[in-house]
Coordinates of C-alpha atoms in Angstrom, one line a residue:
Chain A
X1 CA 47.6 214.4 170.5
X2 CA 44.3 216.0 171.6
X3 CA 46.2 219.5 171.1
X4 CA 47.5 219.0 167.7
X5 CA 48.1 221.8 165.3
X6 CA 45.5 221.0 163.5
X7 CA 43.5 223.0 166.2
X8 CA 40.6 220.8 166.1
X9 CA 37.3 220.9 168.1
X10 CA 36.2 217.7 168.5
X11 CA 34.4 217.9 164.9
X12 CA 37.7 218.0 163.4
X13 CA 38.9 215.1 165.5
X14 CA 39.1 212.4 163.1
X15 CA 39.8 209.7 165.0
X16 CA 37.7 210.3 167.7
X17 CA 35.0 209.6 164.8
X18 CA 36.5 206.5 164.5
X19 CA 37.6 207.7 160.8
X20 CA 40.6 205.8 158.8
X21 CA 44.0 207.8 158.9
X22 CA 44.1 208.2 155.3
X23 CA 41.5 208.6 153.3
X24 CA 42.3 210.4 150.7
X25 CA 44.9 208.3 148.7
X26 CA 45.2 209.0 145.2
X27 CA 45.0 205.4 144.0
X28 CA 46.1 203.8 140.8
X29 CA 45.8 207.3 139.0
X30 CA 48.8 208.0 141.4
X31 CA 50.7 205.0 139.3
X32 CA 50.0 206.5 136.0
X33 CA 49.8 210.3 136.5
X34 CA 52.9 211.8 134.9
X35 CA 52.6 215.9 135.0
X36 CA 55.3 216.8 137.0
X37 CA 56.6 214.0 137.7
X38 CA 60.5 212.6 136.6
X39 CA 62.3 209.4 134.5
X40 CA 61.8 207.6 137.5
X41 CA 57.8 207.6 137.1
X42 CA 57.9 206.9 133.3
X43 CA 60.3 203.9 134.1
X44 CA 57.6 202.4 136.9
X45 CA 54.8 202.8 134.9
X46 CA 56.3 202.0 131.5
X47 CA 57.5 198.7 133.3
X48 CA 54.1 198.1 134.6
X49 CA 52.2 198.6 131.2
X50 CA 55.1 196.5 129.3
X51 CA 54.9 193.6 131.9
X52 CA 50.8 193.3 132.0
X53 CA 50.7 193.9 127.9
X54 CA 54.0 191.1 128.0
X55 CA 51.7 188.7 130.0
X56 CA 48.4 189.0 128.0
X57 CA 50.8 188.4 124.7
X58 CA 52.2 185.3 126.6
X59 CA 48.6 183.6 127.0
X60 CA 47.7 184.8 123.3
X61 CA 51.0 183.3 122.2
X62 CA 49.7 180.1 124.0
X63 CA 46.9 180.3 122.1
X64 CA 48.1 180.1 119.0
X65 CA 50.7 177.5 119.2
X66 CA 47.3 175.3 119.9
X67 CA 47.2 175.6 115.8
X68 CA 50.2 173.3 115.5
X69 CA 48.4 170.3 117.7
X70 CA 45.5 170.6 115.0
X71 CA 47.8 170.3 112.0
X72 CA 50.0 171.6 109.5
X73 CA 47.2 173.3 107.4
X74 CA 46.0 175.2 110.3
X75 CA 50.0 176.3 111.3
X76 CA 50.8 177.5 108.1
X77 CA 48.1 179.5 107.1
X78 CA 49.0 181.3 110.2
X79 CA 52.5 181.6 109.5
X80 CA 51.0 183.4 106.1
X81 CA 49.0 185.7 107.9
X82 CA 51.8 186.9 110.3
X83 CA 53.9 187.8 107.6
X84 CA 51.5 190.4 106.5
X85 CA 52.3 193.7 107.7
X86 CA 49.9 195.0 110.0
X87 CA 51.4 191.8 111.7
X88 CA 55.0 192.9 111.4
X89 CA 54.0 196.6 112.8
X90 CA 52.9 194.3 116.2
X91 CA 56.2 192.6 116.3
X92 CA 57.8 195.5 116.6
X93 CA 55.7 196.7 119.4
X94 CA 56.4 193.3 121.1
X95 CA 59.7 194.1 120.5
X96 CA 60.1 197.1 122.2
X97 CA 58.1 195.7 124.9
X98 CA 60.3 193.2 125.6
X99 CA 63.4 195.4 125.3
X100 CA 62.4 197.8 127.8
X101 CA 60.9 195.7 130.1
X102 CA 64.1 193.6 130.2
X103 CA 66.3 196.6 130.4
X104 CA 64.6 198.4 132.7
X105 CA 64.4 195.0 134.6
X106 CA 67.9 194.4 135.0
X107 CA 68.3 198.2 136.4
X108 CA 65.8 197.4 139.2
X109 CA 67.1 193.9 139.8
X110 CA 71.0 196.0 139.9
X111 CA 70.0 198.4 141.9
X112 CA 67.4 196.7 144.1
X113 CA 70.1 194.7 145.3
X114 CA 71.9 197.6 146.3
X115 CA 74.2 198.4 143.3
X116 CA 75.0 201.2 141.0
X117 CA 72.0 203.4 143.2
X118 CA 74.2 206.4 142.9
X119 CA 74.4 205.8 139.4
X120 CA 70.8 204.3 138.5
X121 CA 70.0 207.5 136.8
X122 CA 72.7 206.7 134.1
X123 CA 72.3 203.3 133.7
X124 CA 68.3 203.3 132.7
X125 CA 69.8 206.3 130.0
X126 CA 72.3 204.1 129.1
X127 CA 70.3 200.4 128.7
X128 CA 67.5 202.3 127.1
X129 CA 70.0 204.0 124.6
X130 CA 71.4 200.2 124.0
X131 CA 67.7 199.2 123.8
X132 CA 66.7 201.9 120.8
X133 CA 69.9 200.7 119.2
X134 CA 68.5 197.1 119.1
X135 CA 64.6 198.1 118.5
X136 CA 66.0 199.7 115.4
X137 CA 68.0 196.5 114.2
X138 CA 65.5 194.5 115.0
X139 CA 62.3 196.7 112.9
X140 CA 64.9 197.1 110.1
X141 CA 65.4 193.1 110.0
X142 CA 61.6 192.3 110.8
X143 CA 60.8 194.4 107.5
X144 CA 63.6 193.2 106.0
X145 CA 62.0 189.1 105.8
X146 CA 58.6 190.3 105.3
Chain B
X1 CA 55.8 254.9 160.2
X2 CA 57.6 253.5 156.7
X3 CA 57.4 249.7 155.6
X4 CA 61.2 248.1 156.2
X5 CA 61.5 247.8 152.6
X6 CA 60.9 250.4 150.1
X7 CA 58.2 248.6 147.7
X8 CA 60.6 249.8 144.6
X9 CA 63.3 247.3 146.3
X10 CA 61.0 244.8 147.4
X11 CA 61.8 241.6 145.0
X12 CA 59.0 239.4 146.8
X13 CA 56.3 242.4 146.4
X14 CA 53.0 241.0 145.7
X15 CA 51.5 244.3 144.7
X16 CA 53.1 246.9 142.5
X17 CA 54.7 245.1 140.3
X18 CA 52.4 245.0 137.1
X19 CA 53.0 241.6 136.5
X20 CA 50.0 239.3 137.7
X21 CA 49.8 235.7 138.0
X22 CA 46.8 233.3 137.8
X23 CA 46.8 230.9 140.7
X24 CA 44.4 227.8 140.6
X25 CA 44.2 227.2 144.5
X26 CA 42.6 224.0 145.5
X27 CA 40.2 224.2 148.4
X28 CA 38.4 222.3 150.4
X29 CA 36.5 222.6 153.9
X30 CA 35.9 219.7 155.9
X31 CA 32.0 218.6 155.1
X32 CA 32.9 219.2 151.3
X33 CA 32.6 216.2 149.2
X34 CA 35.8 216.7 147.1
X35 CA 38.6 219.6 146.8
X36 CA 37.2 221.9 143.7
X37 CA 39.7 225.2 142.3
X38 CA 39.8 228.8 142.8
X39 CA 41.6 231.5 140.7
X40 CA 42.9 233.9 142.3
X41 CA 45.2 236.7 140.8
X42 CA 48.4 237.9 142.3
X43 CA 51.4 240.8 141.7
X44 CA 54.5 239.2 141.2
X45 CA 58.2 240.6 141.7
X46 CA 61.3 238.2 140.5
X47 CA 61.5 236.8 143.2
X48 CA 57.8 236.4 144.7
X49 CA 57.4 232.5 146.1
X50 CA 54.5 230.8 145.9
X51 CA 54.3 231.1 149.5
X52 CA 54.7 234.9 149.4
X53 CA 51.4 234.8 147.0
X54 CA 49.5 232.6 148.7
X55 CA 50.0 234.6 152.0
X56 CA 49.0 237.7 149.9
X57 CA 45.3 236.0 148.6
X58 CA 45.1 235.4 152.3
X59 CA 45.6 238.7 153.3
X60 CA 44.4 240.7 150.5
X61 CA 42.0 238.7 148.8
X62 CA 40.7 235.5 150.2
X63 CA 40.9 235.5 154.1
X64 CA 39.2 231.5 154.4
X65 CA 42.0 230.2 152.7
X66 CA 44.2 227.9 155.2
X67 CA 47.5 227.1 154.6
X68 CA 50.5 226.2 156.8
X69 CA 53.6 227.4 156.8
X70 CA 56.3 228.6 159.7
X71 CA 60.1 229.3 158.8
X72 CA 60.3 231.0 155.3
X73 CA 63.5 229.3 154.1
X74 CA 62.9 225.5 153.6
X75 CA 64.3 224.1 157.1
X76 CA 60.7 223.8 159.1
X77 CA 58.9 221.4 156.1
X78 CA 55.4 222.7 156.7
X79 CA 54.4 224.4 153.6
X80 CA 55.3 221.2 151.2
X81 CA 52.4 221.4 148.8
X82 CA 52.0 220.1 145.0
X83 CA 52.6 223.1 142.6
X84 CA 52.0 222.5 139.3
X85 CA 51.9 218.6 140.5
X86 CA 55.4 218.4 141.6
X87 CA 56.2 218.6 145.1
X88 CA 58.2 221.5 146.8
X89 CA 58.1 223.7 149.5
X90 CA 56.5 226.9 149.0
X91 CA 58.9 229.1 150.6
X92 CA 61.2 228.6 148.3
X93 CA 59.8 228.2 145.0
X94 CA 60.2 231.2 142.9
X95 CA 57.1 232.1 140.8
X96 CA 58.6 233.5 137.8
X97 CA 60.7 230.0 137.5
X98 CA 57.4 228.0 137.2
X99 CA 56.5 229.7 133.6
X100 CA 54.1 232.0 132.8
X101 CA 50.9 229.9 133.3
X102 CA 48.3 230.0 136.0
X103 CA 49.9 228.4 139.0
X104 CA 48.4 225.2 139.9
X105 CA 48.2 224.5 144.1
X106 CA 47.3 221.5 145.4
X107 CA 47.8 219.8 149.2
X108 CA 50.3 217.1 149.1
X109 CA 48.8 214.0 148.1
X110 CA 48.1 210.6 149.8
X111 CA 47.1 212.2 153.3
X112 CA 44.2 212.9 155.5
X113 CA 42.8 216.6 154.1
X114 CA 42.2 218.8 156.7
X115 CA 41.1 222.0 155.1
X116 CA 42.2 223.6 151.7
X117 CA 46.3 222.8 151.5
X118 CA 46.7 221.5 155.2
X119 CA 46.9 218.0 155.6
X120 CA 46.7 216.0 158.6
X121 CA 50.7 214.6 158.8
X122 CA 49.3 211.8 161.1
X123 CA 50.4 209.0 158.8
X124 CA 54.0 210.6 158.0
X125 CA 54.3 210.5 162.2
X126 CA 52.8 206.8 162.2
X127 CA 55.2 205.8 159.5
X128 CA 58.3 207.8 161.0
X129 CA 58.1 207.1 164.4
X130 CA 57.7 203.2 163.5
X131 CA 61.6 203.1 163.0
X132 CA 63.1 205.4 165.8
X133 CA 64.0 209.0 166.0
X134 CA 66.5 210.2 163.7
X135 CA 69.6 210.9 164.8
X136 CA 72.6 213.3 164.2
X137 CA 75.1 213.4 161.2
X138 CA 78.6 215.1 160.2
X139 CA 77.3 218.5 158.1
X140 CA 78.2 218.9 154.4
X141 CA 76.0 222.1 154.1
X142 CA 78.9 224.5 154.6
X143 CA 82.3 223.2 154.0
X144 CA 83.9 226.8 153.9
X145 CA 82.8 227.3 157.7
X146 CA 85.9 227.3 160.3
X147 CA 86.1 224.6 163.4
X148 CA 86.6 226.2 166.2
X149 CA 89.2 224.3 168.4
X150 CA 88.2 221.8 170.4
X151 CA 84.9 220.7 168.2
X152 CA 85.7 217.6 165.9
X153 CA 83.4 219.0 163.1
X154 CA 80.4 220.6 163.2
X155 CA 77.1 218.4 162.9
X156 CA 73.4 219.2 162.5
X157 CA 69.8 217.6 163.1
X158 CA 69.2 214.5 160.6
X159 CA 68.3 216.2 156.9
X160 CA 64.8 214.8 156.8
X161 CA 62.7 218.1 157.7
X162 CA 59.5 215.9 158.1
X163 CA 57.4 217.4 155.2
X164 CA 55.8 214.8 153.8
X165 CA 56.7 214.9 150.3
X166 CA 58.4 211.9 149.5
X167 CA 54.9 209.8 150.5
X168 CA 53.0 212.3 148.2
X169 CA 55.7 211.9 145.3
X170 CA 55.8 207.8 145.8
X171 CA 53.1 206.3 143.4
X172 CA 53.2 202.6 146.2
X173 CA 52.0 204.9 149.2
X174 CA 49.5 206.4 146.7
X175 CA 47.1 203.0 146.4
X176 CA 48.5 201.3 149.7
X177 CA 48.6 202.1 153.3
X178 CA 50.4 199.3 155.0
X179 CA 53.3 200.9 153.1
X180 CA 56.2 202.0 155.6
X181 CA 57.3 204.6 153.1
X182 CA 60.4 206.7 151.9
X183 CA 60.9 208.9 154.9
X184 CA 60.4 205.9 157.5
X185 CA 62.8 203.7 155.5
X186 CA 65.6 206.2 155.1
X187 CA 65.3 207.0 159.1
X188 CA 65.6 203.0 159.6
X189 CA 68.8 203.7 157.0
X190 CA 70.3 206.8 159.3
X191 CA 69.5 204.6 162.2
X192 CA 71.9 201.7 161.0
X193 CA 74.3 203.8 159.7
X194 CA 74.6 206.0 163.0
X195 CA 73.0 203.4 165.7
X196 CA 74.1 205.5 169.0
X197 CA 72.1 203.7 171.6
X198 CA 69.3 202.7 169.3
X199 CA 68.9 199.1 168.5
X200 CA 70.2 198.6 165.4
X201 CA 69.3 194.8 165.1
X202 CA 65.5 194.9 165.1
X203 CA 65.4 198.2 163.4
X204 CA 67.5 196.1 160.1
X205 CA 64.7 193.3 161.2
X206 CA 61.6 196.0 160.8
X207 CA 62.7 196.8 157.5
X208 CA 63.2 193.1 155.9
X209 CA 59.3 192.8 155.3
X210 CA 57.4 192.9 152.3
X211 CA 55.5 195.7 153.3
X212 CA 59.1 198.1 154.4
X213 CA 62.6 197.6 152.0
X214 CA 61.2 195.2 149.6
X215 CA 57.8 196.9 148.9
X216 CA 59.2 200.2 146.8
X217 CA 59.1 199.6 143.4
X218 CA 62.4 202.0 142.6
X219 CA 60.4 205.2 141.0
X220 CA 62.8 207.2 142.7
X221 CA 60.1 210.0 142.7
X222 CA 60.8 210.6 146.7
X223 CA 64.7 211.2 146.0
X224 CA 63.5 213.5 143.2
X225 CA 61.2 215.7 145.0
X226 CA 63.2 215.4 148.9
X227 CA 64.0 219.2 149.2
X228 CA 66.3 217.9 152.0
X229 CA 68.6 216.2 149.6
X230 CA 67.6 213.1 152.6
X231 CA 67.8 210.3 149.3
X232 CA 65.1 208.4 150.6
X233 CA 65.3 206.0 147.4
X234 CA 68.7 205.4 148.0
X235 CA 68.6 204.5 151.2
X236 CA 65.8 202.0 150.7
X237 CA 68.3 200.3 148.1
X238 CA 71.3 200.4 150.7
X239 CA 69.2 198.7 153.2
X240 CA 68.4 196.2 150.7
X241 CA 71.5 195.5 150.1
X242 CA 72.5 194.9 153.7
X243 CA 69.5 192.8 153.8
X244 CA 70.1 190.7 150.9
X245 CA 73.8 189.9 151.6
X246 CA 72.8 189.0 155.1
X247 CA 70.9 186.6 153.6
X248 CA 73.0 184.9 151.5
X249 CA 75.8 185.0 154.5
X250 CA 72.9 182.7 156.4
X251 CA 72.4 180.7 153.8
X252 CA 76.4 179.7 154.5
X253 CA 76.2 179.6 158.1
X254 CA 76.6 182.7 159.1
X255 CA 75.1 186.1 159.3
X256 CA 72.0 186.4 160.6
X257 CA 68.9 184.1 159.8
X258 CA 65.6 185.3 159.8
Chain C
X1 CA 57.7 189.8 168.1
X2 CA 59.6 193.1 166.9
X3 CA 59.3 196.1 168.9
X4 CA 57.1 198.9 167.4
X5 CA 56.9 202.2 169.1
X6 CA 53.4 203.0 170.3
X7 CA 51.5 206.6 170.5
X8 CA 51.0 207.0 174.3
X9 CA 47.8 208.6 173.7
X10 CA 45.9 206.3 171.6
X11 CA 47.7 202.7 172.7
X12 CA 48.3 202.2 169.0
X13 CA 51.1 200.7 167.4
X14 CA 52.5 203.4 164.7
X15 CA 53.1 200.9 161.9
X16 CA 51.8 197.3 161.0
X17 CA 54.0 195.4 158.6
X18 CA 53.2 192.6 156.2
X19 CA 52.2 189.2 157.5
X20 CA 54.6 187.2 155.8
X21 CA 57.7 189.0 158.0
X22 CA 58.7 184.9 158.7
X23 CA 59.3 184.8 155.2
X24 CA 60.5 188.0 154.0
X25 CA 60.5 189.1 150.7
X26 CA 60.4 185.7 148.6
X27 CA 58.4 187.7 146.3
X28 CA 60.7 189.9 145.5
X29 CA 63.6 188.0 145.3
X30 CA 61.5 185.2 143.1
X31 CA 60.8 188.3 140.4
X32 CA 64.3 188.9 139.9
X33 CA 65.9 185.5 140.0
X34 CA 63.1 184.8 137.6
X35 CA 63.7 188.1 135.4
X36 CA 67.5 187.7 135.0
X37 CA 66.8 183.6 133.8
X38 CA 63.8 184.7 131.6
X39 CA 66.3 187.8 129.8
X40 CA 69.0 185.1 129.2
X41 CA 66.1 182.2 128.2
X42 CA 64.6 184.2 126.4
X43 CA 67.1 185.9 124.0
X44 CA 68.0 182.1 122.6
X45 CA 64.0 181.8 122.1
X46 CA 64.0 184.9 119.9
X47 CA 66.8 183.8 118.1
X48 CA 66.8 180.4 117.6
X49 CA 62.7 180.9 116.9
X50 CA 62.8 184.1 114.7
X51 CA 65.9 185.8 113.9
X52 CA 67.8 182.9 112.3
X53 CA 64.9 181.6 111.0
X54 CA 64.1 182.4 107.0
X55 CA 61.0 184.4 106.8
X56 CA 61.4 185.1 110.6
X57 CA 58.6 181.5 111.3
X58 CA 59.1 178.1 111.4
X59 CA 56.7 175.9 109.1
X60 CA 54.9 173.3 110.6
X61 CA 57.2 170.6 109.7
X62 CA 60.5 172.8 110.6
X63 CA 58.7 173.4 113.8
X64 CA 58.2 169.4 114.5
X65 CA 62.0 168.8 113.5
X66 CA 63.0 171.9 115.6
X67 CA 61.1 170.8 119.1
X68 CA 62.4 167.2 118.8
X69 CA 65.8 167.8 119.7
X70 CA 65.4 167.2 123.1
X71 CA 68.0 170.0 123.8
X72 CA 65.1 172.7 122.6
X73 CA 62.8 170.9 124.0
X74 CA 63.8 170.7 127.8
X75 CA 65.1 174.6 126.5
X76 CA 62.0 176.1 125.7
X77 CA 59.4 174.5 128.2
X78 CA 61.9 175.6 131.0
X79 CA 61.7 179.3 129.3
X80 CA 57.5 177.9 129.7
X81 CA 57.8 177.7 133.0
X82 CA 60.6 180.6 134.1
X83 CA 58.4 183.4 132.1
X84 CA 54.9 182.0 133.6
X85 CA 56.2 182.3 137.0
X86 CA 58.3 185.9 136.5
X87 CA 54.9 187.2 134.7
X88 CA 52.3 185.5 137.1
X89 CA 54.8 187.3 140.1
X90 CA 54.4 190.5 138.3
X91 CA 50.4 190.4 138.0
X92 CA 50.8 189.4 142.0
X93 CA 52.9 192.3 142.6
X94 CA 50.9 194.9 140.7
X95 CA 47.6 193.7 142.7
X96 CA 49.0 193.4 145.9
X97 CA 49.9 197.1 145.4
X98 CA 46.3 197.8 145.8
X99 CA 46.2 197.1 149.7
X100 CA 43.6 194.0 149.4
X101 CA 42.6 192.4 152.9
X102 CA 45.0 189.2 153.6
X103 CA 42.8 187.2 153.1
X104 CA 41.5 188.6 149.1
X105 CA 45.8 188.0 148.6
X106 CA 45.6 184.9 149.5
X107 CA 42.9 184.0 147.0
X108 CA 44.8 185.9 144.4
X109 CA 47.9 184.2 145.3
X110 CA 46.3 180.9 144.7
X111 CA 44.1 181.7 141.6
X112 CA 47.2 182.7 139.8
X113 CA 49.1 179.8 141.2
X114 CA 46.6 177.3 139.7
X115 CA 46.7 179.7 136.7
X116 CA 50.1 179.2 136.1
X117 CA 49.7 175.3 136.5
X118 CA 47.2 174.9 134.0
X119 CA 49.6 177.2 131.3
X120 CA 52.8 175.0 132.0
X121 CA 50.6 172.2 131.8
X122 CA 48.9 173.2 128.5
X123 CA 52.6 173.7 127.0
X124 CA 54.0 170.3 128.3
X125 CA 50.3 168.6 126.4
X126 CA 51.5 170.7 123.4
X127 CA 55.0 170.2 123.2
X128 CA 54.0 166.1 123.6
X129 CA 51.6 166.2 120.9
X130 CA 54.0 168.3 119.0
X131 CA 57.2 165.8 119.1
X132 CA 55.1 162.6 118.6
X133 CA 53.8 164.0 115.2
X134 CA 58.2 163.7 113.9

């Protein structure tokens, strides 16, 4: 090790400094950084994003469901207020969120068991082509009541 | 004495051609705070690689510019760098196919920098050698080669040429260390599927561990960028399966419990 | 103890795994068995909350009628408690990729274990409050 290719006087010797291995890790921007990179980036950080936004929605959610335990004044004035539609524009972003997080999450439970991996590629296509299908129905019927 | 090739006929020329390329190098020298860029300009032929050019800055232009390389046709893995932030190796990446902008060079990611685009592969050798050397495996490369008689079929080293780029591609190795890592986990892989006199057992026992098999988050970026066609991704998933059905075989009795 | 090979130089083992090697991989498995009861949990939600629904909302007194079918009720607080866990698991996951010490993931698992407490707590208070008003 003390010859290594590095060709390294003992300044250059890292760990005889007593440095850590590695310290030049690209950290979260490595997570979200997608120049170069392929589907399978877009899908892990796409699910990340989804899945924290997913979990922030089902606390606010929580929230609001408080309104029914103060009474039916408070609940139906808010049931008027979500039909408007700036509130119907976030339903379908909930929407998609929930359709590609759910897709994309029965490809990674699949093929994090083991199966279709030589096919993974074509499923995602495939369950995000079914998932566009059904964010379309979906916008189309949420515009539909409102 | 005359140069071997005519420069007319040379198709890697780095001078002569009238075309030149902007190439945003990144460099950095130990004692510098951060990496910063510098351009550099370079003659290109058709079939000029990035390698070819960056040898020619060194040469010609720029001679404190380190890089690494050694075998010239992807089989020694030592000049796998970031060009235009996707991972190849430089010896084989033509110029022209990489558009007409400047060139962007960058060290692979996720390692110790040494100088400019070397990197210290410590980590990759940590990770690696945690599992057990890899091992030997039927060839695909040429299918039209003749047996001779006598030979079953011909074989070569394990595909993994050791270059690092799967742990710069994989966005888990890029925030955490403790990370065993595509290239580790797909030797573990080649060791199960080819034991020999390795012990098969604990290596399929090193991998069930949150921070081996079940730590990759299925990106797939490693598989994409592997110049070695190695499949790290899919290996991780095929140990996973062996894992998981192990353990619902112990769950019933049998099988291995951890 | 597994075997790890060492560097003969430097005495050092090459690779440290995770500490919880006695229990391997409960995260993971959790998330998915989790994920794949929230997709099918949740699709009914939508459905039976929204999409059959006229103007896509229960009213307040549709919403009392709805929860007291004690079907939809033990229905929806398990989808409570399936989605808190499979999201709670995720936050974990995401975090963990950080490379905290041990000892800072031990804290986070617990925060968001209490975390997730409190929220399938709130629901059950709710849902109470909810079906005593029918």
């Amino acid at each position: 090790m003390s010859e290594r290719a590095t060709g390294a006087g003992p300044g250059l010797d890292f760990r005889a400094r007593g440095e850590r291995v590695s310290p030049r890790r690209r950290g979260a921007w490595g997570w979200v950084d997608v120049r170069g990179r392929r589907l399978g980036q877009w899908a892990f950080i796409l699910n990340r994003l989804t899945g924290l936004g997913l979990l922030v929605y089902l606390f606010l959610h929580l929230g609001v469901l408080s309104m029914l335990a103060v009474g039916p004044g408070a609940w139906d004035g808010f049931v008027s207020t979500a039909l408007t539609p700036a509130f119907l524009a976030l339903d379908v972003v909930l929407i998609f969120g929930l359709l590609f997080h759910g897709l994309n999450g029965l490809r990674i439970t699949l093929v994090g068991l083991g199966l279709v991996v030589n096919r993974q590629q074509a499923l995602f296509v495939a369950l995000m082509v079914f998932g566009a299908i059904a964010l379309l129905i979906a916008g189309l019927r949420i515009f539909a009541v409102g | 004495m005359s140069s071997p090739v005519e420069p007319a006929n040379d198709t890697h020329a780095t001078s002569g051609t009238g075309r030149s390329v902007r190439f945003r190098v990144s460099r950095f020298k130990q004692g510098d705070r951060k990496p910063h860029y510098q351009e550099y300009a370079v003659e290109v032929a058709p079939e000029t690689t990035v390698l070819d050019a960056l040898t020619a800055i060194r040469r010609d232009q720029d001679p404190t510019l380190i890089l690494r390389h050694s075998c010239y046709h992807a089989s020694c893995g030592t000049c796998g760098m970031r060009v235009n932030d996707t991972e190849v190796l430089a010896c084989v990446t033509e110029v022209t196919e990489l558009g007409g902008g400047p060139v962007k060079v960058d060290p692979i990611a996720n390692q110790r920098l040494v100088a400019d685009l070397v990197t210290d592969m410590v980590d990759f050798y940590d990770k690696f050698t945690a599992v057990d050397q890899p091992l030997v495996r039927g060839s695909d490369a040429i299918p039209a080669a003749t047996v001779p008689p006598g030979v079953p079929g011909f074989t070569r080293f394990e595909n993994c040429i050791e270059c690092g780029l799967c742990l710069s591609a994989c966005p888990i190795v890029a925030t955490d260390p403790r990370y065993l890592g595509p290239a580790g986990l797909a030797a573990a892989q080649r060791v199960l599927e080819e034991p020999r006199e390795a012990d098969a057992f604990s290596v399929l026992r090193l991998t069930d561990d949150p921070q081996a098999a079940w730590r990759c988050h299925l990106a797939f970026e490693c598989t994409a960028v592997c110049p070695s066609n190695v499949d790290p991704a899919g290996a991780i998933m095929f140990l996973r399966r062996r894992l998981a059905s192990d353990r619902v075989k112990s769950i019933f009795g049998s099988g291995w419990r951890p | 103890m597994r075997e790890r090979a060492v560097d003969p130089e430097t005495g050092r083992s090459a690779w440290k795994g995770g500490r919880e090697a006695e229990r391997p991989a409960w995260g993971w498995i959790l998330q998915a068995v989790t994920g794949v009861l929230v997709l099918i949990l949740i699709t009914v939600h939508m459905v039976a909350n929204h999409f059959i629904v006229s103007r896509g909302l229960r009213d307040y007194r549709d919403v009392i009628a709805y929860l007291s079918n004690p079907i939809v009720m033990v229905w929806e607080l398990v989808f409570l408690i399936v989605v808190t866990w499979h999201g709670l698991l995720g936050l974990r996951a995401v975090l963990f990729d950080f490379g905290f010490s041990p000892r800072t993931e031990r804290r986070i698992t617990r925060l968001l274990s209490v975390v997730g407490v409190a929220a399938v707590a709130y629901g059950m208070w709710l849902t109470a409050v909810i079906v005593s008003r029918g």
